[in-house]
Amino acid sequence: MPTALSPTPKSQRGRPRDPVRVRRIMEAAQKHFNEHGLERASVDAIAADAGVSKMTLYNNFGSKEGLFHAVVRDRTAMVVADVPGAGALDPTEPEKALLVIGARFLALTRGDDALGALRSVYGVAGAQPEVCREFYKVGPERATSELAAYLRSAHLAGMLKVRNPLQAADLFLSMFLGSGHFRGLLMLEKPDSRENKALLREAVRVFMAAYGA
């Protein structure tokens, strides 16, 4: 059954969907939504860029809002594939593990896919709560939960003193969402690798000073 965040299945309208055509529509829509936002993006322009008729677009996605939902879900899926997991990291070496997790999260939050998805979601905050809720659940919430699980295991191993793993995870990841992150969101010059490495080392140092056993 389709959801509000997925394209309308073509099979319901008599013919199977063409995945190549759908991908062209999604890519054109992503470009227009990034440049103009949901309200000002033109369905006619999206269809023209994708090389399809407006009817084809509506047959596949139902509405401009349905297309936007599909684009956000698609970009979120790309981001989620890179959400840093912590299950395989050694709970007896939290400093090394945090360097790995922090590096992954920093690369993720500086990446064009994550920044583009965030811009799209911010643009409809309040107007499209289901899109925002879905993005938060599979993105930020999942990343925080993954780290909290690792911190809990390091606490049980006697290597960290973490009374509230979820709060500690939130604090650690928040250290990577400062001015450099906002520069990326605003499409200004992003921090270079030297700045990122310095931030990573300092974030781990501060965290270990606060929570080290």
mmCIF file of C-alpha atoms in Angstrom:
data_model
loop_
_atom_site.group_PDB
_atom_site.id
_atom_site.type_symbol
_atom_site.label_atom_id
_atom_site.label_comp_id
_atom_site.label_asym_id
_atom_site.label_seq_id
_atom_site.Cartn_x
_atom_site.Cartn_y
_atom_site.Cartn_z
ATOM 1 C CA MET A 1 0.000 0.000 0.000
ATOM 2 C CA PRO A 2 1.426 3.399 -0.889
ATOM 3 C CA THR A 3 2.076 5.909 1.870
ATOM 4 C CA ALA A 4 2.038 9.686 1.791
ATOM 5 C CA LEU A 5 5.789 9.565 1.357
ATOM 6 C CA SER A 6 5.925 7.224 -1.614
ATOM 7 C CA PRO A 7 5.069 7.667 -5.295
ATOM 8 C CA THR A 8 1.656 6.517 -6.493
ATOM 9 C CA PRO A 9 2.226 3.035 -8.004
ATOM 10 C CA LYS A 10 1.776 3.121 -11.763
ATOM 11 C CA SER A 11 0.255 -0.351 -11.681
ATOM 12 C CA GLN A 12 -2.854 1.169 -10.081
ATOM 13 C CA ARG A 13 -3.380 3.161 -13.263
ATOM 14 C CA GLY A 14 -3.030 0.302 -15.720
ATOM 15 C CA ARG A 15 0.643 0.238 -16.760
ATOM 16 C CA PRO A 16 3.858 -0.622 -14.921
ATOM 17 C CA ARG A 17 6.060 2.285 -13.912
ATOM 18 C CA ASP A 18 9.209 2.932 -15.934
ATOM 19 C CA PRO A 19 12.069 3.173 -13.383
ATOM 20 C CA VAL A 20 14.276 5.174 -15.755
ATOM 21 C CA ARG A 21 11.528 7.717 -16.357
ATOM 22 C CA VAL A 22 10.762 7.918 -12.630
ATOM 23 C CA ARG A 23 14.441 8.540 -11.878
ATOM 24 C CA ARG A 24 14.549 11.352 -14.463
ATOM 25 C CA ILE A 25 11.525 12.983 -12.849
ATOM 26 C CA MET A 26 13.042 12.635 -9.370
ATOM 27 C CA GLU A 27 16.352 14.178 -10.441
ATOM 28 C CA ALA A 28 14.652 17.086 -12.193
ATOM 29 C CA ALA A 29 12.369 17.623 -9.204
ATOM 30 C CA GLN A 30 15.273 17.589 -6.779
ATOM 31 C CA LYS A 31 16.975 20.344 -8.782
ATOM 32 C CA HIS A 32 13.859 22.524 -8.878
ATOM 33 C CA PHE A 33 12.947 21.968 -5.227
ATOM 34 C CA ASN A 34 16.500 22.859 -4.192
ATOM 35 C CA GLU A 35 16.449 26.051 -6.257
ATOM 36 C CA HIS A 36 12.867 27.206 -5.690
ATOM 37 C CA GLY A 37 11.374 25.299 -2.755
ATOM 38 C CA LEU A 38 8.110 23.378 -2.776
ATOM 39 C CA GLU A 39 5.751 26.310 -3.231
ATOM 40 C CA ARG A 40 7.557 28.046 -6.104
ATOM 41 C CA ALA A 41 8.750 24.960 -7.993
ATOM 42 C CA SER A 42 6.877 24.534 -11.277
ATOM 43 C CA VAL A 43 5.446 21.154 -12.247
ATOM 44 C CA ASP A 44 5.602 22.218 -15.905
ATOM 45 C CA ALA A 45 9.314 23.018 -15.600
ATOM 46 C CA ILE A 46 10.045 19.752 -13.771
ATOM 47 C CA ALA A 47 8.215 17.732 -16.419
ATOM 48 C CA ALA A 48 10.015 19.591 -19.222
ATOM 49 C CA ASP A 49 13.438 18.994 -17.660
ATOM 50 C CA ALA A 50 12.615 15.311 -17.169
ATOM 51 C CA GLY A 51 11.417 14.982 -20.766
ATOM 52 C CA VAL A 52 7.950 13.754 -19.779
ATOM 53 C CA SER A 53 4.426 15.116 -19.922
ATOM 54 C CA LYS A 54 2.796 16.689 -16.900
ATOM 55 C CA MET A 55 0.239 13.866 -16.986
ATOM 56 C CA THR A 56 3.031 11.302 -16.699
ATOM 57 C CA LEU A 57 4.359 13.109 -13.652
ATOM 58 C CA TYR A 58 0.930 13.159 -12.010
ATOM 59 C CA ASN A 59 0.305 9.516 -12.896
ATOM 60 C CA ASN A 60 3.476 8.512 -11.091
ATOM 61 C CA PHE A 61 3.370 10.832 -8.071
ATOM 62 C CA GLY A 62 -0.207 12.057 -7.744
ATOM 63 C CA SER A 63 0.639 15.703 -7.024
ATOM 64 C CA LYS A 64 3.512 18.126 -6.604
ATOM 65 C CA GLU A 65 3.415 17.405 -2.867
ATOM 66 C CA GLY A 66 3.576 13.660 -3.537
ATOM 67 C CA LEU A 67 6.613 14.229 -5.751
ATOM 68 C CA PHE A 68 8.259 16.321 -3.043
ATOM 69 C CA HIS A 69 7.640 13.580 -0.471
ATOM 70 C CA ALA A 70 9.215 11.025 -2.801
ATOM 71 C CA VAL A 71 12.275 13.222 -3.401
ATOM 72 C CA VAL A 72 12.819 13.799 0.324
ATOM 73 C CA ARG A 73 12.418 10.087 1.043
ATOM 74 C CA ASP A 74 14.879 9.246 -1.727
ATOM 75 C CA ARG A 75 17.496 11.680 -0.403
ATOM 76 C CA THR A 76 16.892 10.508 3.150
ATOM 77 C CA ALA A 77 17.543 6.917 2.067
ATOM 78 C CA MET A 78 20.916 7.990 0.651
ATOM 79 C CA VAL A 79 21.772 9.738 3.903
ATOM 80 C CA VAL A 80 20.584 6.870 6.104
ATOM 81 C CA ALA A 81 22.847 4.463 4.243
ATOM 82 C CA ASP A 82 25.757 6.446 5.719
ATOM 83 C CA VAL A 83 24.425 6.899 9.268
ATOM 84 C CA PRO A 84 27.326 5.835 11.468
ATOM 85 C CA GLY A 85 26.788 2.454 13.072
ATOM 86 C CA ALA A 86 28.606 1.515 16.248
ATOM 87 C CA GLY A 87 27.721 -2.134 16.756
ATOM 88 C CA ALA A 88 31.099 -3.522 15.666
ATOM 89 C CA LEU A 89 33.254 -1.100 17.682
ATOM 90 C CA ASP A 90 35.155 -2.244 20.771
ATOM 91 C CA PRO A 91 33.461 -1.036 23.991
ATOM 92 C CA THR A 92 36.795 -1.254 25.819
ATOM 93 C CA GLU A 93 38.357 1.413 23.574
ATOM 94 C CA PRO A 94 35.879 4.302 23.612
ATOM 95 C CA GLU A 95 38.351 6.986 22.547
ATOM 96 C CA LYS A 96 39.199 5.118 19.344
ATOM 97 C CA ALA A 97 35.537 4.309 18.754
ATOM 98 C CA LEU A 98 34.477 7.926 19.207
ATOM 99 C CA LEU A 99 37.099 9.049 16.711
ATOM 100 C CA VAL A 100 35.619 6.617 14.180
ATOM 101 C CA ILE A 101 31.999 7.532 14.916
ATOM 102 C CA GLY A 102 32.762 11.252 14.973
ATOM 103 C CA ALA A 103 34.643 11.102 11.672
ATOM 104 C CA ARG A 104 31.733 9.290 10.015
ATOM 105 C CA PHE A 105 29.160 11.694 11.403
ATOM 106 C CA LEU A 106 31.225 14.725 10.465
ATOM 107 C CA ALA A 107 31.651 13.473 6.891
ATOM 108 C CA LEU A 108 27.933 12.749 6.729
ATOM 109 C CA THR A 109 26.789 16.145 8.000
ATOM 110 C CA ARG A 110 29.197 17.957 5.682
ATOM 111 C CA GLY A 111 28.047 15.926 2.664
ATOM 112 C CA ASP A 112 25.904 17.371 -0.118
ATOM 113 C CA ASP A 113 23.186 14.695 0.209
ATOM 114 C CA ALA A 114 22.574 15.366 3.905
ATOM 115 C CA LEU A 115 22.751 19.132 3.496
ATOM 116 C CA GLY A 116 20.385 19.053 0.528
ATOM 117 C CA ALA A 117 17.902 16.874 2.402
ATOM 118 C CA LEU A 118 18.046 19.194 5.405
ATOM 119 C CA ARG A 119 17.427 22.265 3.265
ATOM 120 C CA SER A 120 14.420 20.583 1.668
ATOM 121 C CA VAL A 121 12.959 19.519 5.012
ATOM 122 C CA TYR A 122 13.560 22.896 6.650
ATOM 123 C CA GLY A 123 11.727 24.518 3.760
ATOM 124 C CA VAL A 124 8.479 22.702 4.605
ATOM 125 C CA ALA A 125 8.758 22.584 8.408
ATOM 126 C CA GLY A 126 5.278 23.088 9.827
ATOM 127 C CA ALA A 127 3.558 22.715 6.466
ATOM 128 C CA GLN A 128 4.599 19.078 5.886
ATOM 129 C CA PRO A 129 4.980 17.549 9.383
ATOM 130 C CA GLU A 130 4.926 13.954 8.148
ATOM 131 C CA VAL A 131 7.961 14.573 5.937
ATOM 132 C CA CYS A 132 9.850 16.191 8.805
ATOM 133 C CA ARG A 133 8.905 13.411 11.221
ATOM 134 C CA GLU A 134 10.037 10.712 8.804
ATOM 135 C CA PHE A 135 13.355 12.444 8.152
ATOM 136 C CA TYR A 136 14.014 12.920 11.865
ATOM 137 C CA LYS A 137 13.168 9.315 12.705
ATOM 138 C CA VAL A 138 15.414 7.676 10.131
ATOM 139 C CA GLY A 139 18.194 10.280 10.288
ATOM 140 C CA PRO A 140 19.071 12.162 13.496
ATOM 141 C CA GLU A 141 17.124 9.863 15.831
ATOM 142 C CA ARG A 142 18.737 6.745 14.409
ATOM 143 C CA ALA A 143 22.262 8.195 14.600
ATOM 144 C CA THR A 144 21.750 9.192 18.242
ATOM 145 C CA SER A 145 20.312 5.782 19.145
ATOM 146 C CA GLU A 146 23.233 3.971 17.495
ATOM 147 C CA LEU A 147 25.756 5.984 19.490
ATOM 148 C CA ALA A 148 23.758 5.636 22.725
ATOM 149 C CA ALA A 149 23.875 1.855 22.354
ATOM 150 C CA TYR A 150 27.657 1.963 22.049
ATOM 151 C CA LEU A 151 28.032 4.303 25.042
ATOM 152 C CA ARG A 152 25.868 1.962 27.109
ATOM 153 C CA SER A 153 28.139 -0.958 26.241
ATOM 154 C CA ALA A 154 31.265 1.076 27.088
ATOM 155 C CA HIS A 155 29.684 2.015 30.419
ATOM 156 C CA LEU A 156 28.951 -1.634 31.196
ATOM 157 C CA ALA A 157 32.557 -2.472 30.284
ATOM 158 C CA GLY A 158 33.702 0.040 32.906
ATOM 159 C CA MET A 159 35.413 2.317 30.372
ATOM 160 C CA LEU A 160 32.962 5.236 30.553
ATOM 161 C CA LYS A 161 30.711 6.689 33.241
ATOM 162 C CA VAL A 162 27.516 7.464 31.365
ATOM 163 C CA ARG A 163 24.356 7.721 33.440
ATOM 164 C CA ASN A 164 22.189 8.785 30.502
ATOM 165 C CA PRO A 165 23.539 7.282 27.237
ATOM 166 C CA LEU A 166 20.960 8.967 25.012
ATOM 167 C CA GLN A 167 21.708 12.405 26.428
ATOM 168 C CA ALA A 168 25.470 11.812 26.194
ATOM 169 C CA ALA A 169 25.114 10.691 22.565
ATOM 170 C CA ASP A 170 23.105 13.807 21.773
ATOM 171 C CA LEU A 171 25.769 16.013 23.369
ATOM 172 C CA PHE A 172 28.595 14.339 21.444
ATOM 173 C CA LEU A 173 26.929 14.574 18.036
ATOM 174 C CA SER A 174 25.820 18.148 18.701
ATOM 175 C CA MET A 175 29.464 19.203 18.843
ATOM 176 C CA PHE A 176 29.641 18.632 15.073
ATOM 177 C CA LEU A 177 26.622 20.827 14.287
ATOM 178 C CA GLY A 178 28.129 24.244 14.944
ATOM 179 C CA SER A 179 29.239 27.052 12.646
ATOM 180 C CA GLY A 180 30.785 24.752 10.034
ATOM 181 C CA HIS A 181 27.506 22.888 9.669
ATOM 182 C CA PHE A 182 25.575 26.141 9.255
ATOM 183 C CA ARG A 183 28.056 27.319 6.636
ATOM 184 C CA GLY A 184 27.285 24.179 4.672
ATOM 185 C CA LEU A 185 23.536 24.631 5.035
ATOM 186 C CA LEU A 186 23.813 28.209 3.811
ATOM 187 C CA MET A 187 25.972 27.090 0.859
ATOM 188 C CA LEU A 188 28.934 29.118 2.080
ATOM 189 C CA GLU A 189 32.514 27.864 2.149
ATOM 190 C CA LYS A 190 32.610 24.654 4.172
ATOM 191 C CA PRO A 191 35.416 23.856 6.652
ATOM 192 C CA ASP A 192 38.473 22.172 5.143
ATOM 193 C CA SER A 193 39.904 18.825 6.240
ATOM 194 C CA ARG A 194 42.290 20.482 8.697
ATOM 195 C CA GLU A 195 39.424 22.231 10.487
ATOM 196 C CA ASN A 196 37.368 19.044 10.513
ATOM 197 C CA LYS A 197 40.186 16.981 12.009
ATOM 198 C CA ALA A 198 40.815 19.597 14.699
ATOM 199 C CA LEU A 199 37.114 19.657 15.574
ATOM 200 C CA LEU A 200 36.997 15.859 15.742
ATOM 201 C CA ARG A 201 39.980 15.605 18.088
ATOM 202 C CA GLU A 202 38.658 18.342 20.375
ATOM 203 C CA ALA A 203 35.156 16.857 20.506
ATOM 204 C CA VAL A 204 36.529 13.471 21.553
ATOM 205 C CA ARG A 205 38.862 15.080 24.100
ATOM 206 C CA VAL A 206 36.023 17.061 25.688
ATOM 207 C CA PHE A 207 33.727 14.033 25.756
ATOM 208 C CA MET A 208 36.335 11.766 27.334
ATOM 209 C CA ALA A 209 37.143 14.431 29.939
ATOM 210 C CA ALA A 210 33.477 14.510 30.910
ATOM 211 C CA TYR A 211 32.627 10.802 30.719
ATOM 212 C CA GLY A 212 35.911 8.876 30.970
ATOM 213 C CA ALA A 213 36.041 6.294 33.762
#
